[in-house]
mmCIF file of C-alpha atoms in Angstrom:
data_model
loop_
_atom_site.group_PDB
_atom_site.id
_atom_site.type_symbol
_atom_site.label_atom_id
_atom_site.label_comp_id
_atom_site.label_asym_id
_atom_site.label_seq_id
_atom_site.Cartn_x
_atom_site.Cartn_y
_atom_site.Cartn_z
ATOM 1 C CA MET J 21 1.506 -83.354 -63.552
ATOM 2 C CA SER J 22 -1.400 -82.750 -61.214
ATOM 3 C CA ASP J 23 -1.578 -79.078 -62.073
ATOM 4 C CA ARG J 24 -1.401 -79.286 -65.812
ATOM 5 C CA ILE J 25 -0.965 -75.911 -67.459
ATOM 6 C CA SER J 26 -3.575 -76.611 -70.110
ATOM 7 C CA GLY J 27 -6.306 -76.595 -67.516
ATOM 8 C CA LEU J 28 -7.155 -72.932 -67.897
ATOM 9 C CA GLU J 29 -9.993 -72.035 -70.185
ATOM 10 C CA SER J 30 -9.599 -69.187 -72.568
ATOM 11 C CA ARG J 31 -11.631 -66.139 -71.657
ATOM 12 C CA GLY J 32 -11.711 -64.698 -75.103
ATOM 13 C CA SER J 33 -10.639 -65.955 -78.443
ATOM 14 C CA GLY J 34 -9.884 -64.222 -81.639
ATOM 15 C CA LEU J 35 -11.415 -65.113 -84.954
ATOM 16 C CA ASP J 36 -8.324 -66.931 -86.177
ATOM 17 C CA GLY J 37 -6.779 -67.749 -82.816
ATOM 18 C CA PRO J 38 -7.103 -70.906 -80.805
ATOM 19 C CA SER J 39 -10.335 -71.200 -78.874
ATOM 20 C CA THR J 40 -8.877 -72.573 -75.659
ATOM 21 C CA ASP J 41 -5.694 -72.406 -73.690
ATOM 22 C CA ALA J 42 -5.238 -76.088 -74.374
ATOM 23 C CA ALA J 43 -5.274 -75.484 -78.108
ATOM 24 C CA LEU J 44 -2.867 -72.596 -77.778
ATOM 25 C CA GLU J 45 -0.600 -74.685 -75.593
ATOM 26 C CA ARG J 46 -0.582 -77.461 -78.161
ATOM 27 C CA GLU J 47 0.385 -74.999 -80.860
ATOM 28 C CA ILE J 48 3.209 -73.604 -78.764
ATOM 29 C CA GLU J 49 4.405 -77.103 -77.933
ATOM 30 C CA ASN J 50 4.373 -77.903 -81.630
ATOM 31 C CA VAL J 51 6.546 -74.987 -82.608
ATOM 32 C CA LEU J 52 8.904 -75.745 -79.722
ATOM 33 C CA SER J 53 9.145 -79.467 -80.344
ATOM 34 C CA VAL J 54 12.346 -79.198 -82.304
ATOM 35 C CA ASP J 55 15.016 -81.733 -81.523
ATOM 36 C CA PRO J 56 18.712 -81.074 -81.835
ATOM 37 C CA SER J 57 20.718 -82.866 -84.446
ATOM 38 C CA ALA J 58 22.011 -86.360 -83.810
ATOM 39 C CA GLU J 59 25.546 -85.082 -83.370
ATOM 40 C CA PHE J 60 24.550 -82.466 -80.851
ATOM 41 C CA LEU J 61 25.248 -84.520 -77.738
ATOM 42 C CA ALA J 62 28.579 -85.695 -79.102
ATOM 43 C CA ARG J 63 29.537 -82.118 -79.895
ATOM 44 C CA VAL J 64 28.587 -80.997 -76.389
ATOM 45 C CA ARG J 65 30.738 -83.761 -74.912
ATOM 46 C CA ALA J 66 33.623 -82.779 -77.127
ATOM 47 C CA ARG J 67 33.189 -79.163 -76.129
ATOM 48 C CA VAL J 68 33.097 -80.031 -72.445
ATOM 49 C CA SER J 69 36.170 -82.188 -72.880
ATOM 50 C CA ALA J 70 38.011 -79.368 -74.573
ATOM 51 C CA ASP J 71 37.090 -77.089 -71.705
ATOM 52 C CA PRO J 72 37.873 -79.242 -68.673
ATOM 53 C CA ALA J 73 36.509 -78.416 -65.298
ATOM 54 C CA PRO J 74 39.054 -77.219 -62.793
ATOM 55 C CA SER J 75 40.257 -80.052 -60.611
ATOM 56 C CA ARG J 76 40.182 -79.903 -56.849
ATOM 57 C CA ALA J 77 43.836 -78.814 -56.734
ATOM 58 C CA THR J 78 43.369 -75.964 -59.190
ATOM 59 C CA TRP J 79 40.190 -75.012 -57.396
ATOM 60 C CA TYR J 80 42.049 -74.607 -54.113
ATOM 61 C CA LEU J 81 44.933 -72.881 -55.856
ATOM 62 C CA SER J 82 42.605 -70.337 -57.369
ATOM 63 C CA TRP J 83 41.035 -69.743 -53.972
ATOM 64 C CA MET J 84 44.454 -69.373 -52.381
ATOM 65 C CA ALA J 85 45.477 -66.887 -55.042
ATOM 66 C CA ALA J 86 42.284 -64.907 -54.526
ATOM 67 C CA THR J 87 42.800 -64.931 -50.753
ATOM 68 C CA ALA J 88 46.401 -63.797 -51.104
ATOM 69 C CA ALA J 89 45.344 -60.982 -53.399
ATOM 70 C CA VAL J 90 42.693 -59.829 -50.946
ATOM 71 C CA ALA J 91 45.178 -60.004 -48.043
ATOM 72 C CA ALA J 92 47.717 -57.955 -49.991
ATOM 73 C CA ALA J 93 45.103 -55.364 -50.823
ATOM 74 C CA ALA J 94 44.038 -55.207 -47.167
ATOM 75 C CA LEU J 95 47.667 -54.748 -46.112
ATOM 76 C CA VAL J 96 48.149 -51.877 -48.535
ATOM 77 C CA VAL J 97 44.985 -50.225 -47.276
ATOM 78 C CA ALA J 98 46.035 -50.744 -43.659
ATOM 79 C CA VAL J 99 49.448 -49.172 -44.274
ATOM 80 C CA TYR J 100 47.896 -46.273 -46.112
ATOM 81 C CA VAL J 101 45.262 -45.641 -43.473
ATOM 82 C CA GLY J 102 47.755 -46.255 -40.651
ATOM 83 C CA ARG J 103 49.740 -43.187 -41.593
ATOM 84 C CA SER J 104 48.767 -40.663 -38.977
ATOM 85 C CA PRO J 105 48.485 -37.120 -40.269
ATOM 86 C CA SER J 106 49.926 -35.881 -36.936
ATOM 87 C CA ASP J 107 53.306 -37.395 -37.818
ATOM 88 C CA THR J 108 53.822 -34.879 -40.544
ATOM 89 C CA SER J 109 54.634 -31.322 -39.607
ATOM 90 C CA GLY J 110 51.974 -28.713 -39.513
ATOM 91 C CA VAL J 111 53.654 -26.930 -42.361
ATOM 92 C CA PRO J 112 51.512 -27.028 -45.471
ATOM 93 C CA ALA J 113 52.815 -29.240 -48.246
ATOM 94 C CA SER J 114 52.751 -26.337 -50.618
ATOM 95 C CA ALA J 115 55.565 -24.568 -48.778
ATOM 96 C CA ALA J 116 57.991 -23.075 -51.218
ATOM 97 C CA THR J 117 61.138 -24.603 -49.819
ATOM 98 C CA SER J 118 61.959 -27.298 -47.342
ATOM 99 C CA VAL J 119 65.287 -28.229 -45.876
ATOM 100 C CA VAL J 120 65.804 -31.887 -45.111
ATOM 101 C CA GLY J 121 68.665 -33.101 -42.983
ATOM 102 C CA THR J 122 70.376 -36.225 -44.272
ATOM 103 C CA ASP J 123 72.022 -37.106 -40.985
ATOM 104 C CA PRO J 124 69.370 -38.581 -38.737
ATOM 105 C CA SER J 125 71.448 -38.133 -35.572
ATOM 106 C CA SER J 126 71.702 -34.415 -36.147
ATOM 107 C CA ALA J 127 68.055 -33.958 -37.016
ATOM 108 C CA PRO J 128 66.197 -33.372 -33.760
ATOM 109 C CA ARG J 129 62.461 -33.655 -33.538
ATOM 110 C CA GLN J 130 60.923 -30.346 -34.371
ATOM 111 C CA THR J 131 59.000 -29.015 -31.409
ATOM 112 C CA ALA J 132 57.949 -25.599 -30.229
ATOM 113 C CA ARG J 133 60.653 -25.648 -27.596
ATOM 114 C CA GLY J 134 63.233 -26.620 -30.194
ATOM 115 C CA GLU J 135 62.208 -23.738 -32.414
ATOM 116 C CA ALA J 136 62.499 -21.319 -29.501
ATOM 117 C CA SER J 137 65.984 -22.491 -28.579
ATOM 118 C CA ALA J 138 67.041 -22.301 -32.196
ATOM 119 C CA GLN J 139 65.891 -18.714 -32.345
ATOM 120 C CA LEU J 140 67.714 -17.865 -29.131
ATOM 121 C CA GLY J 141 70.978 -19.291 -30.416
ATOM 122 C CA ALA J 142 70.677 -17.942 -33.913
ATOM 123 C CA GLY J 143 73.146 -15.174 -33.418
ATOM 124 C CA SER J 144 75.797 -17.152 -31.578
ATOM 125 C CA PRO J 145 78.777 -18.815 -33.215
ATOM 126 C CA THR J 146 77.516 -22.141 -31.947
ATOM 127 C CA ALA J 147 74.558 -21.666 -34.183
ATOM 128 C CA ASP J 148 76.865 -21.978 -37.155
ATOM 129 C CA ARG J 149 77.819 -25.521 -36.224
ATOM 130 C CA PRO J 150 75.132 -27.022 -38.442
ATOM 131 C CA ALA J 151 77.533 -26.086 -41.213
ATOM 132 C CA ARG J 152 78.863 -29.598 -40.793
ATOM 133 C CA GLN J 153 75.476 -30.911 -41.611
ATOM 134 C CA GLN J 154 74.842 -31.420 -45.271
ATOM 135 C CA LEU J 155 71.746 -29.659 -46.369
ATOM 136 C CA ARG J 156 69.755 -30.428 -49.424
ATOM 137 C CA VAL J 157 67.075 -28.180 -50.786
ATOM 138 C CA GLU J 158 64.135 -29.825 -52.450
ATOM 139 C CA PRO J 159 60.687 -28.702 -53.421
ATOM 140 C CA ALA J 160 58.265 -29.842 -50.743
ATOM 141 C CA SER J 161 56.126 -31.744 -53.199
ATOM 142 C CA THR J 162 59.014 -34.012 -54.212
ATOM 143 C CA VAL J 163 59.945 -35.065 -50.687
ATOM 144 C CA PRO J 164 58.832 -38.637 -50.136
ATOM 145 C CA GLU J 165 56.179 -39.124 -47.513
ATOM 146 C CA VAL J 166 58.254 -41.511 -45.393
ATOM 147 C CA ARG J 167 61.229 -39.190 -45.259
ATOM 148 C CA ARG J 168 58.973 -36.341 -44.332
ATOM 149 C CA GLN J 169 57.960 -38.278 -41.254
ATOM 150 C CA THR J 170 61.539 -39.019 -40.223
ATOM 151 C CA PHE J 171 62.974 -35.567 -40.824
ATOM 152 C CA PRO J 172 60.494 -32.796 -40.162
ATOM 153 C CA GLU J 173 60.524 -29.886 -42.523
ATOM 154 C CA VAL J 174 61.826 -26.521 -41.423
ATOM 155 C CA LEU J 175 60.814 -23.487 -43.379
ATOM 156 C CA VAL J 176 63.753 -21.369 -44.444
ATOM 157 C CA SER J 177 63.552 -18.503 -46.840
ATOM 158 C CA ALA J 178 65.104 -19.042 -50.240
ATOM 159 C CA ALA J 179 67.592 -16.208 -49.727
ATOM 160 C CA GLU J 180 68.857 -17.758 -46.478
ATOM 161 C CA VAL J 181 69.222 -21.123 -48.114
ATOM 162 C CA LYS J 182 71.174 -19.623 -50.977
ATOM 163 C CA GLY J 183 73.434 -17.726 -48.613
ATOM 164 C CA PHE J 184 73.960 -20.798 -46.484
ATOM 165 C CA GLU J 185 74.867 -22.879 -49.503
ATOM 166 C CA THR J 186 77.301 -20.222 -50.679
ATOM 167 C CA LEU J 187 78.884 -20.212 -47.246
ATOM 168 C CA LEU J 188 79.167 -24.007 -47.211
ATOM 169 C CA GLY J 189 80.643 -24.033 -50.685
ATOM 170 C CA ARG J 190 83.283 -21.492 -49.802
ATOM 171 C CA VAL J 191 84.188 -23.353 -46.618
ATOM 172 C CA ARG J 192 84.550 -26.621 -48.562
ATOM 173 C CA ARG J 193 86.705 -25.027 -51.206
ATOM 174 C CA GLY J 194 88.871 -23.483 -48.519
ATOM 175 C CA ASP J 195 88.128 -19.962 -49.673
ATOM 176 C CA LEU J 196 86.871 -19.043 -46.278
ATOM 177 C CA THR J 197 88.372 -19.545 -42.891
ATOM 178 C CA ILE J 198 86.111 -19.154 -39.948
ATOM 179 C CA ALA J 199 87.735 -17.606 -36.898
ATOM 180 C CA ILE J 200 85.778 -17.221 -33.709
ATOM 181 C CA ASP J 201 86.448 -14.319 -31.444
ATOM 182 C CA GLU J 202 86.055 -15.827 -28.009
ATOM 183 C CA GLU J 203 85.484 -12.493 -26.287
ATOM 184 C CA SER J 204 82.691 -11.477 -28.601
ATOM 185 C CA ALA J 205 81.319 -14.964 -28.395
ATOM 186 C CA ASP J 206 81.196 -14.700 -24.637
ATOM 187 C CA SER J 207 79.539 -11.337 -24.865
ATOM 188 C CA VAL J 208 76.877 -12.671 -27.157
ATOM 189 C CA GLU J 209 76.246 -15.680 -24.922
ATOM 190 C CA PRO J 210 72.622 -15.425 -23.870
ATOM 191 C CA GLN J 211 71.930 -14.642 -20.279
ATOM 192 C CA GLU J 212 70.355 -17.158 -18.008
ATOM 193 C CA PRO J 213 66.664 -16.344 -17.790
ATOM 194 C CA THR J 214 65.675 -14.867 -14.478
ATOM 195 C CA ASP J 215 62.475 -15.766 -12.693
ATOM 196 C CA LEU J 216 59.589 -13.564 -13.587
ATOM 197 C CA VAL J 217 57.959 -12.179 -10.486
ATOM 198 C CA ILE J 218 54.297 -11.330 -10.722
ATOM 199 C CA ALA J 219 52.675 -9.535 -7.860
ATOM 200 C CA PRO J 220 49.562 -11.296 -6.550
ATOM 201 C CA ILE J 221 46.304 -9.787 -7.663
ATOM 202 C CA LYS J 222 44.166 -8.404 -4.904
ATOM 203 C CA ILE J 223 40.444 -8.769 -5.245
ATOM 204 C CA ARG J 224 38.065 -6.807 -3.174
ATOM 205 C CA PRO J 225 35.310 -8.680 -1.385
ATOM 206 C CA LEU J 226 31.969 -8.764 -3.210
ATOM 207 C CA ASP J 227 29.982 -7.139 -0.401
ATOM 208 C CA SER J 228 32.112 -4.063 -0.281
ATOM 209 C CA ALA J 229 31.895 -3.717 -4.048
ATOM 210 C CA THR J 230 28.070 -3.818 -3.905
ATOM 211 C CA VAL J 231 28.031 -1.239 -1.222
ATOM 212 C CA THR J 232 30.296 0.966 -3.209
ATOM 213 C CA GLU J 233 28.129 0.668 -6.314
ATOM 214 C CA GLY J 234 25.012 1.486 -4.312
ATOM 215 C CA ALA J 235 26.746 4.459 -2.802
ATOM 216 C CA GLU J 236 27.641 5.773 -6.204
ATOM 217 C CA GLU J 237 24.010 5.592 -7.329
ATOM 218 C CA MET W 11 28.881 -94.821 -65.716
ATOM 219 C CA HIS W 12 32.545 -95.468 -66.334
ATOM 220 C CA GLU W 13 31.819 -95.822 -70.014
ATOM 221 C CA ARG W 14 30.433 -92.317 -69.971
ATOM 222 C CA ILE W 15 33.523 -91.019 -68.260
ATOM 223 C CA ASP W 16 35.557 -92.554 -71.054
ATOM 224 C CA ARG W 17 33.710 -90.310 -73.477
ATOM 225 C CA LEU W 18 35.271 -87.274 -71.864
ATOM 226 C CA PRO W 19 38.937 -87.962 -72.497
ATOM 227 C CA GLY W 20 40.047 -84.397 -71.905
ATOM 228 C CA SER W 21 38.605 -84.120 -68.439
ATOM 229 C CA LEU W 22 40.994 -83.675 -65.591
ATOM 230 C CA VAL W 23 40.101 -86.582 -63.392
ATOM 231 C CA THR W 24 42.487 -86.256 -60.502
ATOM 232 C CA SER W 25 40.677 -87.915 -57.650
ATOM 233 C CA ASP W 26 37.697 -90.025 -56.785
ATOM 234 C CA GLN W 27 35.734 -86.915 -55.970
ATOM 235 C CA ASP W 28 36.535 -85.372 -59.329
ATOM 236 C CA GLU W 29 35.574 -88.587 -61.019
ATOM 237 C CA ALA W 30 32.246 -88.636 -59.220
ATOM 238 C CA LEU W 31 31.646 -85.052 -60.273
ATOM 239 C CA GLU W 32 32.365 -85.892 -63.892
ATOM 240 C CA ARG W 33 29.995 -88.823 -63.742
ATOM 241 C CA GLU W 34 27.263 -86.691 -62.250
ATOM 242 C CA PHE W 35 27.744 -83.995 -64.841
ATOM 243 C CA GLU W 36 27.584 -86.543 -67.611
ATOM 244 C CA LEU W 37 24.297 -87.774 -66.195
ATOM 245 C CA ARG W 38 22.875 -84.247 -66.098
ATOM 246 C CA LEU W 39 24.116 -83.614 -69.608
ATOM 247 C CA GLY W 40 22.168 -86.573 -70.911
ATOM 248 C CA GLU W 41 19.023 -85.474 -69.074
ATOM 249 C CA CYS W 42 19.039 -81.805 -69.974
ATOM 250 C CA SER W 43 20.566 -81.550 -73.438
ATOM 251 C CA THR W 44 17.234 -81.294 -75.257
ATOM 252 C CA LEU W 45 15.888 -78.834 -72.719
ATOM 253 C CA ALA W 46 18.880 -76.524 -73.186
ATOM 254 C CA PHE W 47 18.636 -76.791 -76.944
ATOM 255 C CA ARG W 48 14.914 -75.954 -76.983
ATOM 256 C CA VAL W 49 15.336 -73.003 -74.666
ATOM 257 C CA ALA W 50 18.008 -71.643 -76.984
ATOM 258 C CA TYR W 51 15.904 -72.444 -80.047
ATOM 259 C CA SER W 52 12.895 -70.581 -78.647
ATOM 260 C CA VAL W 53 14.996 -67.423 -78.719
ATOM 261 C CA LEU W 54 17.166 -67.898 -81.769
ATOM 262 C CA ARG W 55 14.936 -69.965 -84.081
ATOM 263 C CA GLN W 56 18.058 -71.291 -85.792
ATOM 264 C CA ARG W 57 19.036 -74.874 -85.161
ATOM 265 C CA GLU W 58 22.771 -74.351 -85.580
ATOM 266 C CA ASP W 59 22.812 -71.236 -83.433
ATOM 267 C CA ALA W 60 20.732 -72.926 -80.759
ATOM 268 C CA GLU W 61 23.109 -75.877 -80.669
ATOM 269 C CA GLU W 62 26.111 -73.596 -80.342
ATOM 270 C CA VAL W 63 24.511 -71.678 -77.498
ATOM 271 C CA ALA W 64 23.488 -74.869 -75.733
ATOM 272 C CA GLN W 65 27.038 -76.172 -76.062
ATOM 273 C CA GLU W 66 28.397 -72.993 -74.566
ATOM 274 C CA ALA W 67 25.875 -73.224 -71.735
ATOM 275 C CA PHE W 68 26.978 -76.770 -70.936
ATOM 276 C CA ALA W 69 30.627 -75.733 -71.055
ATOM 277 C CA ARG W 70 29.974 -72.950 -68.572
ATOM 278 C CA ALA W 71 27.933 -75.220 -66.368
ATOM 279 C CA HIS W 72 30.727 -77.786 -66.435
ATOM 280 C CA ARG W 73 33.267 -75.144 -65.447
ATOM 281 C CA SER W 74 31.248 -74.142 -62.407
ATOM 282 C CA PHE W 75 29.617 -77.458 -61.603
ATOM 283 C CA ARG W 76 31.742 -77.904 -58.479
ATOM 284 C CA ARG W 77 30.380 -74.663 -57.067
ATOM 285 C CA LEU W 78 26.761 -75.744 -57.456
ATOM 286 C CA ARG W 79 25.813 -76.794 -53.936
ATOM 287 C CA ASP W 80 22.321 -78.040 -54.682
ATOM 288 C CA ARG W 81 22.751 -80.340 -57.640
ATOM 289 C CA GLU W 82 18.994 -80.749 -57.900
ATOM 290 C CA ARG W 83 18.921 -77.155 -59.096
ATOM 291 C CA PHE W 84 20.980 -78.022 -62.135
ATOM 292 C CA ARG W 85 18.056 -77.853 -64.566
ATOM 293 C CA ALA W 86 16.990 -74.398 -63.408
ATOM 294 C CA TRP W 87 20.598 -73.247 -63.417
ATOM 295 C CA LEU W 88 21.164 -74.532 -66.928
ATOM 296 C CA VAL W 89 17.924 -72.980 -68.192
ATOM 297 C CA ARG W 90 18.966 -69.573 -66.869
ATOM 298 C CA ILE W 91 22.453 -69.830 -68.347
ATOM 299 C CA THR W 92 21.086 -70.918 -71.716
ATOM 300 C CA TRP W 93 18.375 -68.265 -71.770
ATOM 301 C CA ARG W 94 20.871 -65.492 -71.015
ATOM 302 C CA LEU W 95 23.365 -66.751 -73.569
ATOM 303 C CA ALA W 96 20.661 -67.040 -76.217
ATOM 304 C CA LEU W 97 19.458 -63.499 -75.579
ATOM 305 C CA ASP W 98 23.035 -62.232 -75.788
ATOM 306 C CA ARG W 99 23.535 -64.108 -79.030
ATOM 307 C CA GLN W 100 20.282 -62.740 -80.417
ATOM 308 C CA ARG W 101 21.267 -59.171 -79.576
ATOM 309 C CA SER W 102 24.702 -59.505 -81.118
ATOM 310 C CA ASP W 103 23.209 -61.113 -84.232
ATOM 311 C CA ARG W 104 20.723 -58.287 -84.578
ATOM 312 C CA ARG W 105 23.480 -55.711 -84.213
ATOM 313 C CA ARG W 106 25.529 -57.503 -86.834
ATOM 314 C CA LEU W 107 22.573 -57.733 -89.200
ATOM 315 C CA ARG W 108 21.783 -54.084 -88.707
ATOM 316 C CA ARG W 109 25.367 -53.248 -89.596
ATOM 317 C CA GLU W 110 25.267 -55.430 -92.674
ATOM 318 C CA GLN W 111 21.711 -54.354 -93.544
ATOM 319 C CA VAL W 112 20.727 -57.855 -94.500
ATOM 320 C CA VAL W 113 17.150 -58.987 -94.220
ATOM 321 C CA VAL W 114 17.054 -62.513 -92.908
ATOM 322 C CA HIS W 115 13.903 -64.559 -92.785
ATOM 323 C CA GLU W 116 13.987 -66.823 -89.816
ATOM 324 C CA PRO W 117 13.354 -70.441 -90.664
ATOM 325 C CA ILE W 118 10.063 -71.832 -89.598
ATOM 326 C CA ASN W 119 9.573 -75.080 -87.801
ATOM 327 C CA ASP W 120 8.560 -77.672 -90.360
ATOM 328 C CA SER W 121 6.605 -79.683 -87.825
ATOM 329 C CA SER W 122 4.008 -76.931 -87.294
ATOM 330 C CA ALA W 123 0.686 -77.009 -89.100
ATOM 331 C CA GLY W 124 1.515 -74.239 -91.478
ATOM 332 C CA HIS W 125 4.404 -71.892 -92.034
ATOM 333 C CA GLU W 126 2.349 -68.754 -91.789
ATOM 334 C CA ARG W 127 0.583 -69.896 -88.678
ATOM 335 C CA ALA W 128 3.870 -70.808 -86.996
ATOM 336 C CA ALA W 129 5.441 -67.533 -88.049
ATOM 337 C CA SER W 130 2.533 -65.610 -86.546
ATOM 338 C CA LEU W 131 2.835 -67.582 -83.338
ATOM 339 C CA TRP W 132 6.548 -66.884 -83.086
ATOM 340 C CA GLN W 133 5.915 -63.205 -83.702
ATOM 341 C CA ALA W 134 3.367 -63.198 -80.922
ATOM 342 C CA ILE W 135 5.792 -64.926 -78.548
ATOM 343 C CA ASP W 136 8.618 -62.585 -79.504
ATOM 344 C CA ALA W 137 6.401 -59.595 -78.805
ATOM 345 C CA LEU W 138 5.939 -60.664 -75.189
ATOM 346 C CA PRO W 139 7.981 -59.133 -72.389
ATOM 347 C CA GLU W 140 10.871 -61.327 -71.333
ATOM 348 C CA LYS W 141 9.253 -62.602 -68.132
ATOM 349 C CA LEU W 142 6.081 -63.684 -69.909
ATOM 350 C CA ARG W 143 8.003 -65.145 -72.820
ATOM 351 C CA LEU W 144 10.160 -67.339 -70.622
ATOM 352 C CA VAL W 145 7.112 -68.716 -68.812
ATOM 353 C CA VAL W 146 5.363 -69.541 -72.069
ATOM 354 C CA VAL W 147 8.446 -71.188 -73.521
ATOM 355 C CA LEU W 148 9.196 -73.283 -70.452
ATOM 356 C CA ALA W 149 5.559 -74.304 -70.187
ATOM 357 C CA GLY W 150 5.659 -75.373 -73.808
ATOM 358 C CA ILE W 151 8.812 -77.455 -73.483
ATOM 359 C CA GLU W 152 8.600 -81.077 -72.398
ATOM 360 C CA GLY W 153 5.140 -80.590 -70.922
ATOM 361 C CA HIS W 154 6.290 -78.757 -67.827
ATOM 362 C CA ASP W 155 3.558 -78.131 -65.295
ATOM 363 C CA MET W 156 3.220 -75.038 -63.122
ATOM 364 C CA ARG W 157 5.214 -76.519 -60.275
ATOM 365 C CA GLU W 158 8.104 -77.361 -62.573
ATOM 366 C CA VAL W 159 8.096 -73.956 -64.238
ATOM 367 C CA SER W 160 7.926 -72.388 -60.796
ATOM 368 C CA ALA W 161 10.944 -74.412 -59.701
ATOM 369 C CA LEU W 162 12.867 -73.572 -62.862
ATOM 370 C CA LEU W 163 12.263 -69.855 -62.492
ATOM 371 C CA LYS W 164 12.381 -69.725 -58.692
ATOM 372 C CA VAL W 165 9.098 -67.850 -58.554
ATOM 373 C CA PRO W 166 5.863 -68.819 -56.775
ATOM 374 C CA GLU W 167 3.365 -70.960 -58.625
ATOM 375 C CA GLY W 168 0.763 -68.211 -58.391
ATOM 376 C CA THR W 169 3.121 -65.883 -60.237
ATOM 377 C CA VAL W 170 3.670 -68.484 -62.938
ATOM 378 C CA LYS W 171 -0.061 -68.973 -63.284
ATOM 379 C CA SER W 172 -0.813 -65.272 -63.644
ATOM 380 C CA ARG W 173 2.067 -64.704 -66.049
ATOM 381 C CA LEU W 174 1.002 -67.616 -68.180
ATOM 382 C CA HIS W 175 -2.580 -66.417 -68.301
ATOM 383 C CA LEU W 176 -1.476 -62.922 -69.282
ATOM 384 C CA ALA W 177 0.921 -64.259 -71.895
ATOM 385 C CA ARG W 178 -1.725 -66.429 -73.533
ATOM 386 C CA GLN W 179 -4.162 -63.556 -73.538
ATOM 387 C CA ARG W 180 -1.641 -61.364 -75.372
ATOM 388 C CA ILE W 181 -0.778 -64.098 -77.822
ATOM 389 C CA ARG W 182 -4.436 -64.586 -78.657
ATOM 390 C CA GLU W 183 -4.865 -60.863 -79.126
ATOM 391 C CA TRP W 184 -1.876 -60.823 -81.433
ATOM 392 C CA LEU W 185 -3.103 -63.766 -83.453
ATOM 393 C CA SER W 186 -6.583 -62.325 -83.829
#
């Protein structure tokens, strides 16, 4: 109590107010010197008893639960962030129609070379072999993200899809028999690509070009 | 000490460490019960309300007592809990009274020199900003000195001194 609060002298006092800080302090102490009722301590003890402190075991359990929750949240975030956007095709998600193969073995990875070969063989009878592959048409927005990674989307116009489905339906029902004319098939067989020969470019020496320009001037 | 533990029959005493914690809390409870009550009373001015708030403060302190690393800080911790709870209670009471449009005259401490004088003093204290009010109240409870108020509020002694001076100046102005 070396630095007693009442030590400060009042700088100014009102007409009715206390003249010193000590007097004011005494007044404040008086109005604050209210003791709780006799039963107060017993009631506090009863209240504390009714609201027991967590024991060491529950304390650790709560910490374990909190840690597990945080770990689960971190895992979810890691999985979400870990999805590389490059895995999905470059086709915008808002594409009108997407065709998803259900047979993983018959669903090759979609690459530029694959697209080119598909276009080359589009007119051949061998190109009709995917008829064995079941095709399902879904709106692009309803395709789950994981499946989109496994089976890349291929854009096909709605009319082609409808025609292809009609064809498949008729083949299944037996309304249509596909006969392949081997001769025409051979004739349609694409030719082996020949080497493209490009003549080397000849460049005139720089000196002669300068001379020529000067001569023209 | 063991007798005191027996007074808390509902406590979950599961190990020696838990038992020691309960004993320590019981000791703190005995030391600080009046302090908590007076802090609550300085805000609420109702004995019953102040006791309820102090009880709630002790219950919360008991719940988190294990987490308190520096047990010597218990008094300051309890004062802050009680002060916050009392302010919350005061705000909710005022909202309720405003809804019910009931004018309630706060009871005046019978131990003061006169009712009017005490009422004026309380009005002056209530008119102070929260920081000044808390300093004045803590300085007026149990004869705390500057160092103790500084420790309770975790502010430098110089800050306590200046706040107290300013608070007294405003109270005097109000009373005059």
